[in-house]
Short mmCIF file of C-alpha atoms in Angstrom, two decimals:
data_model
loop_
_atom_site.label_atom_id
_atom_site.label_comp_id
_atom_site.label_asym_id
_atom_site.label_seq_id
_atom_site.Cartn_x
_atom_site.Cartn_y
_atom_site.Cartn_z
CA MET A 1 217.95 145.72 77.11
CA ARG A 2 214.88 145.57 74.90
CA ASP A 3 213.46 142.17 73.91
CA TYR A 4 212.14 142.96 70.45
CA VAL A 5 212.36 145.52 67.66
CA LYS A 6 209.42 146.90 65.71
CA LEU A 7 210.49 149.27 62.95
CA THR A 8 207.36 151.17 61.84
CA GLU A 9 203.82 151.68 63.07
CA ARG A 10 202.50 149.86 60.01
CA ASP A 11 204.47 146.66 60.77
CA ASN A 12 202.49 143.61 61.86
CA VAL A 13 205.65 141.70 62.83
CA ALA A 14 208.59 142.35 65.14
CA VAL A 15 211.93 140.60 65.65
CA VAL A 16 213.29 139.28 68.93
CA THR A 17 216.68 140.57 70.09
CA HIS A 18 217.68 137.21 71.60
CA ASP A 19 216.51 133.59 71.56
CA THR A 20 213.12 133.69 73.26
CA ALA A 21 211.15 130.74 74.60
CA LYS A 22 207.60 129.73 73.80
CA GLY A 23 205.22 131.03 76.47
CA THR A 24 207.17 134.25 77.03
CA GLU A 25 204.98 137.34 77.39
CA ILE A 26 207.07 139.40 74.97
CA MET A 27 204.87 142.46 75.43
CA PRO A 28 201.76 143.11 77.54
CA GLY A 29 199.09 140.65 76.45
CA LEU A 30 201.18 138.97 73.71
CA VAL A 31 202.50 135.50 74.50
CA LEU A 32 204.84 133.75 72.05
CA GLN A 33 203.34 130.61 70.50
CA ASP A 34 206.76 129.15 69.51
CA ASP A 35 210.42 129.27 70.45
CA ILE A 36 211.72 132.23 68.44
CA PRO A 37 215.43 132.27 67.42
CA GLN A 38 217.34 135.54 67.70
CA ALA A 39 216.53 138.05 64.93
CA HIS A 40 213.50 136.07 63.75
CA LYS A 41 210.00 137.49 63.41
CA PHE A 42 206.83 136.92 65.38
CA ALA A 43 203.32 138.02 64.46
CA LEU A 44 201.91 141.04 66.28
CA THR A 45 198.39 140.23 65.09
CA ASP A 46 196.51 137.28 63.65
CA ILE A 47 197.34 137.12 59.93
CA PRO A 48 194.89 135.28 57.65
CA LYS A 49 195.88 133.10 54.72
CA ASP A 50 197.08 135.40 51.89
CA GLY A 51 197.30 138.23 54.40
CA GLU A 52 200.10 140.78 54.16
CA ILE A 53 203.23 140.33 56.28
CA ILE A 54 204.64 143.80 56.83
CA ARG A 55 208.08 144.91 58.04
CA TYR A 56 209.91 148.17 57.28
CA GLY A 57 206.41 149.41 56.45
CA VAL A 58 206.41 147.34 53.25
CA VAL A 59 204.83 144.04 52.29
CA LEU A 60 207.43 141.29 52.58
CA GLY A 61 205.04 138.67 51.26
CA TYR A 62 201.73 136.93 51.80
CA ALA A 63 200.94 134.23 54.34
CA LEU A 64 200.69 130.77 52.82
CA ASP A 65 198.52 129.69 55.78
CA PRO A 66 196.90 131.49 58.71
CA ILE A 67 199.41 132.76 61.28
CA LYS A 68 198.42 133.23 64.92
CA ARG A 69 199.39 136.26 66.98
CA GLY A 70 202.69 135.48 68.71
CA ALA A 71 203.68 132.77 66.22
CA TRP A 72 207.12 132.44 64.63
CA ILE A 73 207.29 133.63 61.03
CA ASN A 74 210.05 132.12 58.89
CA GLU A 75 211.00 131.80 55.22
CA HIS A 76 208.70 128.82 54.64
CA MET A 77 205.56 130.80 55.48
CA LEU A 78 205.62 133.58 52.87
CA ARG A 79 204.69 133.89 49.21
CA LEU A 80 206.95 136.36 47.41
CA PRO A 81 205.21 139.47 46.03
CA VAL A 82 205.63 140.65 42.45
CA SER A 83 208.64 142.91 41.86
CA PRO A 84 207.80 146.61 41.68
CA SER A 85 207.68 148.00 38.16
CA VAL A 86 210.58 150.18 37.02
CA ASP A 87 208.45 151.98 34.44
CA ASN A 88 207.70 155.65 35.10
CA MET A 89 209.03 155.62 38.66
CA PRO A 90 208.57 159.01 40.36
CA TRP A 91 211.93 160.73 40.84
CA GLY A 92 213.16 163.63 42.93
CA THR A 93 210.32 163.40 45.43
CA ASN A 94 212.58 162.66 48.42
CA ILE A 95 215.61 164.93 48.06
CA ARG A 96 217.03 165.52 51.51
CA LYS A 97 219.23 168.56 52.06
CA ASP A 98 219.53 168.53 55.87
CA LEU A 99 222.23 165.86 56.07
CA PRO A 100 224.06 165.40 59.39
CA GLU A 101 226.99 167.78 59.77
CA ALA A 102 230.40 166.14 59.44
CA PRO A 103 232.91 167.20 62.12
CA VAL A 104 235.85 166.82 59.70
CA LYS A 105 236.09 167.85 56.04
CA THR A 106 239.60 166.62 55.11
CA PHE A 107 241.72 163.47 55.20
CA MET A 108 245.32 162.49 54.56
CA GLY A 109 245.46 160.80 51.16
CA TYR A 110 247.56 160.32 48.06
CA ARG A 111 246.70 162.79 45.33
CA SER A 112 245.77 161.01 42.11
CA GLU A 113 247.99 161.55 39.09
CA ASP A 114 245.01 161.65 36.71
CA GLY A 115 242.83 163.95 38.80
CA PHE A 116 240.53 161.07 39.80
CA TYR A 117 239.68 160.22 43.40
CA ALA A 118 242.66 160.05 45.73
CA GLY A 119 244.39 156.93 46.97
CA THR A 120 244.22 155.71 50.56
CA ARG A 121 247.18 153.34 50.19
CA ASN A 122 250.46 153.27 48.22
CA ILE A 123 250.56 149.89 46.46
CA LEU A 124 252.34 148.36 43.51
CA GLY A 125 249.55 146.64 41.61
CA ILE A 126 250.74 144.13 39.01
CA GLN A 127 248.02 143.59 36.44
CA THR A 128 247.55 140.28 34.62
CA THR A 129 245.89 139.71 31.26
CA VAL A 130 245.09 136.06 31.85
CA GLN A 131 245.01 133.51 34.66
CA CYS A 132 247.77 131.47 33.00
CA VAL A 133 250.46 133.84 34.34
CA GLN A 134 249.24 133.63 37.94
CA GLY A 135 251.60 130.88 39.09
CA VAL A 136 254.73 132.66 37.88
CA LEU A 137 253.56 136.04 39.12
CA ASN A 138 252.63 134.78 42.59
CA VAL A 139 256.14 133.38 43.08
CA ALA A 140 257.63 136.65 41.83
CA VAL A 141 255.45 138.74 44.17
CA GLU A 142 256.57 136.71 47.18
CA ARG A 143 260.17 137.32 46.21
CA ILE A 144 259.53 141.04 45.60
CA LYS A 145 257.96 141.40 49.05
CA ARG A 146 260.84 139.53 50.68
CA GLU A 147 263.83 140.83 48.72
CA ILE A 148 262.94 144.27 47.32
CA LEU A 149 259.99 145.87 49.11
CA PRO A 150 261.88 146.43 52.43
CA LYS A 151 264.12 148.91 50.59
CA TYR A 152 261.10 151.13 49.88
CA PRO A 153 259.45 151.92 53.23
CA ASN A 154 256.91 154.36 51.78
CA VAL A 155 255.24 151.59 49.76
CA ASP A 156 252.57 149.63 51.61
CA ASP A 157 252.34 146.44 49.58
CA VAL A 158 252.74 144.60 46.30
CA VAL A 159 249.53 143.09 44.92
CA ALA A 160 249.04 140.67 42.03
CA VAL A 161 245.78 141.48 40.25
CA ASN A 162 244.89 137.86 39.50
CA HIS A 163 241.59 136.85 37.94
CA ALA A 164 239.98 134.05 35.93
CA TYR A 165 239.35 136.05 32.76
CA GLY A 166 241.45 136.53 29.63
CA CYS A 167 241.21 133.36 27.55
CA GLY A 168 238.70 130.67 26.67
CA VAL A 169 236.12 133.45 26.50
CA ALA A 170 234.02 135.09 23.79
CA ILE A 171 236.14 138.22 23.81
CA ASN A 172 234.00 140.04 21.22
CA ALA A 173 230.63 139.17 22.73
CA PRO A 174 228.52 142.23 23.62
CA PHE A 175 228.69 141.59 27.36
CA ALA A 176 232.47 141.09 27.32
CA LYS A 177 232.57 144.83 27.83
CA PHE A 178 231.91 144.25 31.55
CA PRO A 179 235.02 142.21 32.46
CA ILE A 180 237.25 144.17 30.07
CA ARG A 181 236.10 147.48 31.55
CA ALA A 182 236.61 146.14 35.07
CA LEU A 183 240.21 145.08 34.40
CA ARG A 184 241.05 148.29 32.53
CA ASN A 185 239.76 150.39 35.41
CA ILE A 186 241.39 148.31 38.15
CA ALA A 187 244.72 148.93 36.41
CA LYS A 188 244.07 152.66 36.93
CA HIS A 189 243.16 152.30 40.59
CA PRO A 190 244.23 155.34 42.64
CA ASN A 191 245.92 153.13 45.24
CA PHE A 192 248.36 152.05 42.50
CA GLY A 193 249.74 155.56 42.15
CA GLY A 194 249.71 155.72 38.35
CA GLN A 195 252.44 153.06 38.09
CA LEU A 196 251.25 150.58 35.49
CA MET A 197 252.78 147.10 35.40
CA VAL A 198 251.27 144.32 33.28
CA VAL A 199 252.24 140.65 33.01
CA SER A 200 250.93 138.94 29.86
CA LEU A 201 251.32 135.40 28.55
CA GLY A 202 251.33 136.29 24.86
CA CYS A 203 248.64 134.13 23.27
CA GLU A 204 245.55 135.08 25.29
CA LYS A 205 242.36 136.59 23.92
CA LEU A 206 242.51 139.60 26.25
CA THR A 207 245.45 141.21 24.51
CA VAL A 208 247.46 143.94 26.19
CA ASP A 209 246.08 146.59 23.83
CA MET A 210 242.58 145.79 25.13
CA LEU A 211 243.75 146.36 28.69
CA VAL A 212 245.87 149.52 28.47
CA ASP A 213 245.95 152.67 26.38
CA PRO A 214 248.37 152.72 23.39
CA GLU A 215 250.80 155.14 25.03
CA ASN A 216 251.19 152.75 27.98
CA ASN A 217 251.66 149.57 25.93
CA THR A 218 255.44 149.72 26.11
CA PRO A 219 258.31 147.49 27.31
CA GLU A 220 258.59 149.76 30.36
CA ASN A 221 255.11 148.66 31.49
CA VAL A 222 254.46 145.25 29.91
CA ILE A 223 256.17 141.86 30.28
CA VAL A 224 255.20 139.04 27.89
CA LEU A 225 256.22 135.73 29.43
CA GLN A 226 256.38 133.92 26.10
CA ASP A 227 259.10 136.38 25.05
CA CYS A 228 261.26 135.40 28.05
CA LYS A 229 263.86 132.64 27.72
CA GLY A 230 262.80 130.36 30.54
CA TYR A 231 261.75 130.70 34.17
CA ASP A 232 264.79 132.60 35.46
CA ALA A 233 264.36 135.18 32.72
CA MET A 234 260.70 135.60 33.68
CA MET A 235 261.64 136.17 37.32
CA THR A 236 264.38 138.61 36.40
CA ALA A 237 262.10 140.62 34.12
CA ILE A 238 259.28 140.86 36.67
CA MET A 239 261.53 141.77 39.59
CA SER A 240 263.53 144.29 37.58
CA MET A 241 260.42 146.11 36.39
CA ALA A 242 258.88 145.95 39.86
CA GLU A 243 261.92 147.62 41.41
CA LYS A 244 261.66 150.53 38.98
CA LYS A 245 257.99 150.94 39.80
CA LEU A 246 258.70 150.75 43.53
CA GLN A 247 261.32 153.47 43.22
CA ALA A 248 258.68 155.78 41.75
CA LEU A 249 256.00 154.82 44.28
CA ASP A 250 258.38 155.37 47.18
CA LYS A 251 258.33 159.08 46.39
CA ARG A 252 254.59 159.39 47.01
CA ARG A 253 253.53 161.17 50.19
CA ARG A 254 250.23 161.66 51.93
CA GLU A 255 248.86 165.19 52.00
CA GLU A 256 245.81 166.84 53.49
CA LEU A 257 243.04 166.66 50.92
CA PRO A 258 239.38 167.70 50.88
CA LEU A 259 236.92 164.87 51.35
CA SER A 260 235.71 165.57 47.81
CA GLN A 261 238.69 163.43 46.77
CA LEU A 262 237.57 160.38 48.78
CA LEU A 263 235.46 157.58 47.27
CA VAL A 264 234.02 155.00 49.70
CA GLY A 265 232.20 151.78 48.79
CA MET A 266 229.36 150.30 50.87
CA GLN A 267 228.63 146.58 50.69
CA CYS A 268 226.98 143.97 52.89
CA GLY A 269 227.18 140.20 53.06
CA GLY A 270 226.24 137.42 55.42
CA SER A 271 223.27 139.61 56.39
CA ASP A 272 220.66 138.93 59.05
CA ALA A 273 217.41 140.53 60.16
CA PHE A 274 219.36 142.99 62.32
CA SER A 275 221.40 144.27 59.38
CA GLY A 276 218.63 146.70 58.47
CA VAL A 277 218.18 147.67 62.12
CA SER A 278 221.72 148.44 63.23
CA ALA A 279 224.74 147.94 60.95
CA ASN A 280 223.33 149.20 57.65
CA PRO A 281 221.50 152.26 59.05
CA SER A 282 224.66 153.17 61.00
CA ALA A 283 226.67 152.90 57.78
CA GLY A 284 223.99 154.97 56.08
CA TYR A 285 224.37 157.70 58.71
CA ALA A 286 228.15 157.68 58.19
CA ALA A 287 227.53 157.83 54.42
CA ASP A 288 225.30 160.89 54.85
CA MET A 289 228.02 162.60 56.90
CA LEU A 290 230.60 161.79 54.22
CA VAL A 291 228.38 163.19 51.46
CA GLN A 292 227.65 166.29 53.52
CA ALA A 293 231.40 166.85 53.80
CA GLY A 294 231.86 166.53 50.03
CA ALA A 295 232.89 162.87 49.74
CA THR A 296 231.47 160.33 47.32
CA VAL A 297 229.88 157.08 48.49
CA MET A 298 228.64 154.21 46.34
CA PHE A 299 226.34 151.32 47.15
CA SER A 300 225.51 148.40 44.86
CA GLU A 301 223.99 144.90 44.58
CA VAL A 302 221.08 144.88 42.12
CA THR A 303 219.05 142.00 43.54
CA GLU A 304 219.41 143.51 47.01
CA VAL A 305 217.81 146.80 45.98
CA ARG A 306 215.42 145.56 43.28
CA ASP A 307 212.40 145.32 45.58
CA GLY A 308 213.04 148.82 46.93
CA VAL A 309 214.10 150.44 43.66
CA HIS A 310 211.22 152.93 43.82
CA PHE A 311 212.67 154.27 47.09
CA ILE A 312 215.99 154.87 45.31
CA ALA A 313 214.20 156.54 42.38
CA GLU A 314 212.61 159.00 44.81
CA ARG A 315 216.13 160.15 45.71
CA CYS A 316 217.37 160.52 42.11
CA VAL A 317 218.26 164.13 41.33
CA SER A 318 217.16 164.02 37.69
CA GLU A 319 215.07 162.10 35.20
CA GLU A 320 218.31 161.03 33.50
CA VAL A 321 219.57 159.39 36.70
CA ARG A 322 216.18 157.71 37.26
CA ASN A 323 216.19 156.38 33.70
CA LYS A 324 219.67 154.90 34.09
CA LEU A 325 218.53 153.24 37.31
CA ALA A 326 215.54 151.71 35.54
CA ASP A 327 217.71 150.54 32.64
CA GLU A 328 220.12 148.76 34.99
CA MET A 329 217.22 147.00 36.74
CA ARG A 330 215.73 145.91 33.40
CA TRP A 331 219.06 144.56 32.20
CA TYR A 332 219.52 142.52 35.35
CA ASP A 333 215.94 141.23 35.28
CA ALA A 334 216.60 139.95 31.75
CA TYR A 335 219.97 138.49 32.80
CA LEU A 336 218.35 136.48 35.60
CA ASP A 337 215.44 135.46 33.38
CA ALA A 338 217.85 134.12 30.76
CA GLY A 339 219.27 131.87 33.48
CA HIS A 340 215.75 130.70 34.42
CA VAL A 341 215.95 132.22 37.92
CA ASP A 342 214.67 135.36 39.58
CA ARG A 343 215.74 137.52 42.49
CA SER A 344 214.43 134.91 44.95
CA ALA A 345 217.62 132.91 44.25
CA ASN A 346 219.60 135.52 46.21
CA PRO A 347 219.15 134.79 49.95
CA ALA A 348 221.71 132.34 51.34
CA PRO A 349 221.06 129.70 54.02
CA GLY A 350 222.88 131.94 56.52
CA ASN A 351 220.60 134.85 55.67
CA LYS A 352 217.58 132.70 56.46
CA LYS A 353 219.12 131.35 59.65
CA GLY A 354 219.65 134.98 60.63
CA GLY A 355 215.93 135.71 60.28
CA LEU A 356 215.64 137.01 56.72
CA SER A 357 212.58 135.41 55.15
CA ASN A 358 213.07 136.47 51.54
CA ILE A 359 214.76 138.89 49.17
CA VAL A 360 212.23 141.67 49.86
CA GLU A 361 213.16 141.75 53.53
CA LYS A 362 216.85 141.53 52.64
CA ALA A 363 216.53 144.40 50.16
CA MET A 364 214.84 146.72 52.64
CA GLY A 365 217.73 146.26 55.05
CA SER A 366 220.34 146.45 52.31
CA ILE A 367 219.19 149.85 51.03
CA ALA A 368 219.63 151.33 54.51
CA LYS A 369 223.41 151.42 54.02
CA SER A 370 222.94 154.16 51.43
CA GLY A 371 221.57 156.57 54.02
CA THR A 372 219.25 159.32 52.82
CA SER A 373 221.46 161.41 50.51
CA PRO A 374 220.29 162.36 47.00
CA ILE A 375 221.39 159.90 44.29
CA VAL A 376 223.51 161.93 41.85
CA GLU A 377 224.62 159.18 39.45
CA VAL A 378 223.95 155.56 38.46
CA LEU A 379 226.78 153.42 37.08
CA SER A 380 226.86 150.23 35.06
CA PRO A 381 229.12 147.47 36.46
CA ALA A 382 232.75 148.62 36.88
CA GLU A 383 232.21 152.12 35.48
CA ARG A 384 234.14 155.02 37.00
CA PRO A 385 232.01 157.79 38.52
CA THR A 386 231.91 161.32 37.15
CA LYS A 387 230.00 162.99 40.01
CA HIS A 388 230.43 163.65 43.72
CA GLY A 389 227.83 162.55 46.23
CA MET A 390 225.79 159.36 46.66
CA ILE A 391 226.07 156.96 43.71
CA TYR A 392 224.28 153.74 42.91
CA ALA A 393 226.72 151.38 41.15
CA ALA A 394 224.84 148.45 39.64
CA THR A 395 226.66 145.16 40.35
CA PRO A 396 225.77 141.57 41.18
CA ALA A 397 225.06 141.01 44.86
CA SER A 398 227.74 138.34 45.29
CA ASP A 399 230.40 139.71 47.65
CA MET A 400 233.16 138.25 45.51
CA VAL A 401 231.84 139.99 42.36
CA CYS A 402 230.55 143.24 43.82
CA GLY A 403 233.89 143.97 45.50
CA PRO A 404 235.97 143.90 42.29
CA CYS A 405 233.31 145.97 40.50
CA GLN A 406 233.52 148.67 43.19
CA LEU A 407 237.31 148.41 43.10
CA ALA A 408 237.19 149.06 39.34
CA SER A 409 235.05 152.12 40.04
CA GLY A 410 237.93 153.43 42.16
CA ILE A 411 236.91 153.08 45.81
CA GLY A 412 239.70 154.02 48.20
CA LEU A 413 238.23 151.74 50.85
CA GLN A 414 235.13 149.67 51.46
CA VAL A 415 232.79 149.41 54.44
CA PHE A 416 231.32 145.93 54.72
CA MET A 417 228.33 145.14 56.95
CA THR A 418 227.61 141.60 58.15
CA GLY A 419 225.34 139.83 60.58
CA ARG A 420 226.57 136.26 60.19
CA GLY A 421 230.29 137.01 59.67
CA THR A 422 232.70 136.70 56.76
CA PRO A 423 236.50 137.13 56.47
CA TYR A 424 236.07 138.66 52.97
CA GLY A 425 238.63 141.30 52.00
CA LEU A 426 240.27 143.12 49.10
CA ALA A 427 244.02 143.25 48.58
CA ALA A 428 244.02 146.58 46.75
CA ALA A 429 241.88 148.56 49.24
CA PRO A 430 241.15 148.34 52.97
CA VAL A 431 237.85 146.73 54.03
CA ILE A 432 236.22 147.81 57.30
CA LYS A 433 233.92 145.24 58.92
CA VAL A 434 230.78 146.33 60.78
CA CYS A 435 228.56 143.71 62.43
CA SER A 436 224.87 143.96 63.25
CA ARG A 437 224.84 142.21 66.64
CA ASN A 438 227.03 142.02 69.71
CA GLU A 439 227.20 138.22 69.58
CA MET A 440 229.00 138.45 66.23
CA LYS A 441 231.60 140.82 67.67
CA ALA A 442 232.09 138.53 70.67
CA GLN A 443 232.54 135.54 68.35
CA TRP A 444 234.97 137.34 66.02
CA GLU A 445 236.35 140.05 68.27
CA ASP A 446 239.56 140.32 66.25
CA VAL A 447 237.90 140.21 62.80
CA ILE A 448 235.04 142.70 63.22
CA ASP A 449 236.15 146.32 63.53
CA ILE A 450 232.94 147.93 64.80
CA SER A 451 229.79 146.42 66.31
CA ALA A 452 226.44 148.12 65.78
CA GLY A 453 224.83 145.59 68.12
CA ALA A 454 224.21 148.20 70.80
CA VAL A 455 221.62 149.75 68.47
CA VAL A 456 219.66 146.49 68.60
CA THR A 457 219.73 146.38 72.39
CA GLY A 458 218.89 150.07 72.67
CA GLU A 459 222.14 151.01 74.39
CA LYS A 460 223.36 153.22 71.52
CA THR A 461 221.72 155.20 68.74
CA ILE A 462 222.28 154.90 65.01
CA GLN A 463 223.76 158.38 65.13
CA GLU A 464 226.31 157.36 67.77
CA VAL A 465 227.49 154.25 65.92
CA GLY A 466 227.36 156.09 62.59
CA THR A 467 229.58 158.85 63.92
CA GLU A 468 232.00 156.27 65.33
CA LEU A 469 232.14 154.63 61.91
CA PHE A 470 232.64 157.97 60.14
CA THR A 471 235.67 158.67 62.34
CA PHE A 472 237.07 155.19 61.74
CA ILE A 473 236.62 155.55 57.96
CA LEU A 474 238.70 158.72 57.96
CA ASP A 475 241.36 157.14 60.19
CA VAL A 476 241.64 154.20 57.78
CA ALA A 477 241.58 156.42 54.69
CA SER A 478 244.35 158.53 56.21
CA GLY A 479 246.52 155.54 57.10
CA ARG A 480 246.29 156.16 60.83
CA LYS A 481 244.55 152.82 61.40
CA LYS A 482 244.28 149.48 59.63
CA PRO A 483 241.14 147.34 59.77
CA TYR A 484 241.61 143.71 60.78
CA THR A 485 241.36 142.40 57.22
CA GLU A 486 244.32 144.58 56.27
CA GLN A 487 246.30 143.72 59.39
CA TYR A 488 246.02 140.01 58.62
CA GLY A 489 246.25 140.28 54.83
CA LEU A 490 242.82 138.69 54.33
CA HIS A 491 241.71 139.10 50.74
CA ASN A 492 239.82 137.20 48.10
CA PHE A 493 240.64 136.21 44.55
CA LEU A 494 239.14 138.79 42.15
CA CYS A 495 235.99 137.29 40.67
CA ILE A 496 235.44 139.54 37.65
CA PHE A 497 231.81 139.80 36.50
CA ASN A 498 231.54 138.08 33.14
CA PRO A 499 228.03 137.53 31.75
CA ALA A 500 229.48 136.77 28.28
CA PRO A 501 229.88 133.17 27.07
CA ILE A 502 232.90 131.04 27.91
CA THR A 503 234.05 129.12 24.85
#
């Protein structure tokens, strides 16, 4: 097992693969000056004050004080560099065509009624217009699962699409378009099989006509609780409509479909300094195989790509795509500035404990999950894609916000990389967990689906773990396997991105 990882020839730091004691000769002639925690950096050379600290071949920051060769480098020792400009970024200069060959080009999915990407699950999704209805709906869903769902064995689940939006908000504010678009598109999710069911209160600001198209705003699809005469009538109305929807969903069947009908989301959270060494590059290799086979993959998280945005621009297939990328970065820069913060607010304490010194280092590892495929489209938050291939979907980096945005874009499943561990999940789509180190898998053996830790130790290659992940993705998409989050029913409340004012 190797003791450290150096990523490029230009790097003047490396990370240790395990806790390593002061005085250890980590490589010939280089003795560690400090105890170095697992995944943390040590200096390969003497670095003067204001000297560059380089990892991934890029400048992570500048030394606040002189750093000796062999010394520990942590988050308190770097000055953050200026963000790269998004003006006039070169595009199309790194368009790779020799993607790894996928061994399989089809999967077993549910054909979408509207010709959009296919479903990977068969779920009754019950949409809400406002949080006020959540209590009643949650009770009804438990009863539906217990009393009605067993009669319809071809339906996987019943999911309440609960959220905190809908009232007490500036519904006509310019940025209200983000949460409204997200909820409209989640209602059309391919895993819901075209069966629309909406529960409204009746006095909320997010009216039903804002959520669904006019032809679907009918008593067959919409229940208004304030029109019901008491609690029992509410329960009866919800359960009666649900049974009709379940009858229709029970007729759905999986069929062999080309991978061009599969949309996969890539996300990471609870990252560490190994995320960009093992888990994310392995996911990127799987993503390249998916794209080569015709599938569509999206990655997100603006603050976690902002410092590497020029690398994404190089992969954009057109000036139009590059311009949309730049526009999304500018919008988010202004959004953060209005809140009197910048992208340095992103890293969490767990990120830093896992060896990530700042957002630049985090971004370099985060981008790796997108692989090397050409970027064919850039989306605003919660937009639905119109192209096939690798897509950048601009979203906040928060797991709890990025997930619903990708769900609104129509992902059939999500692949989630982590170094520190998180039980995060989505109710409406399976979430596959990939960890960056073997210790994480040992700690959470029955939560993490795949460990990329053997890449860190040198026992496996990125290609080997990436191919393993590709196979698992298709097994999950086809319903042959369930990731642990789905087995246990682990899922988070939908935190819908709302940059508009709350009144």
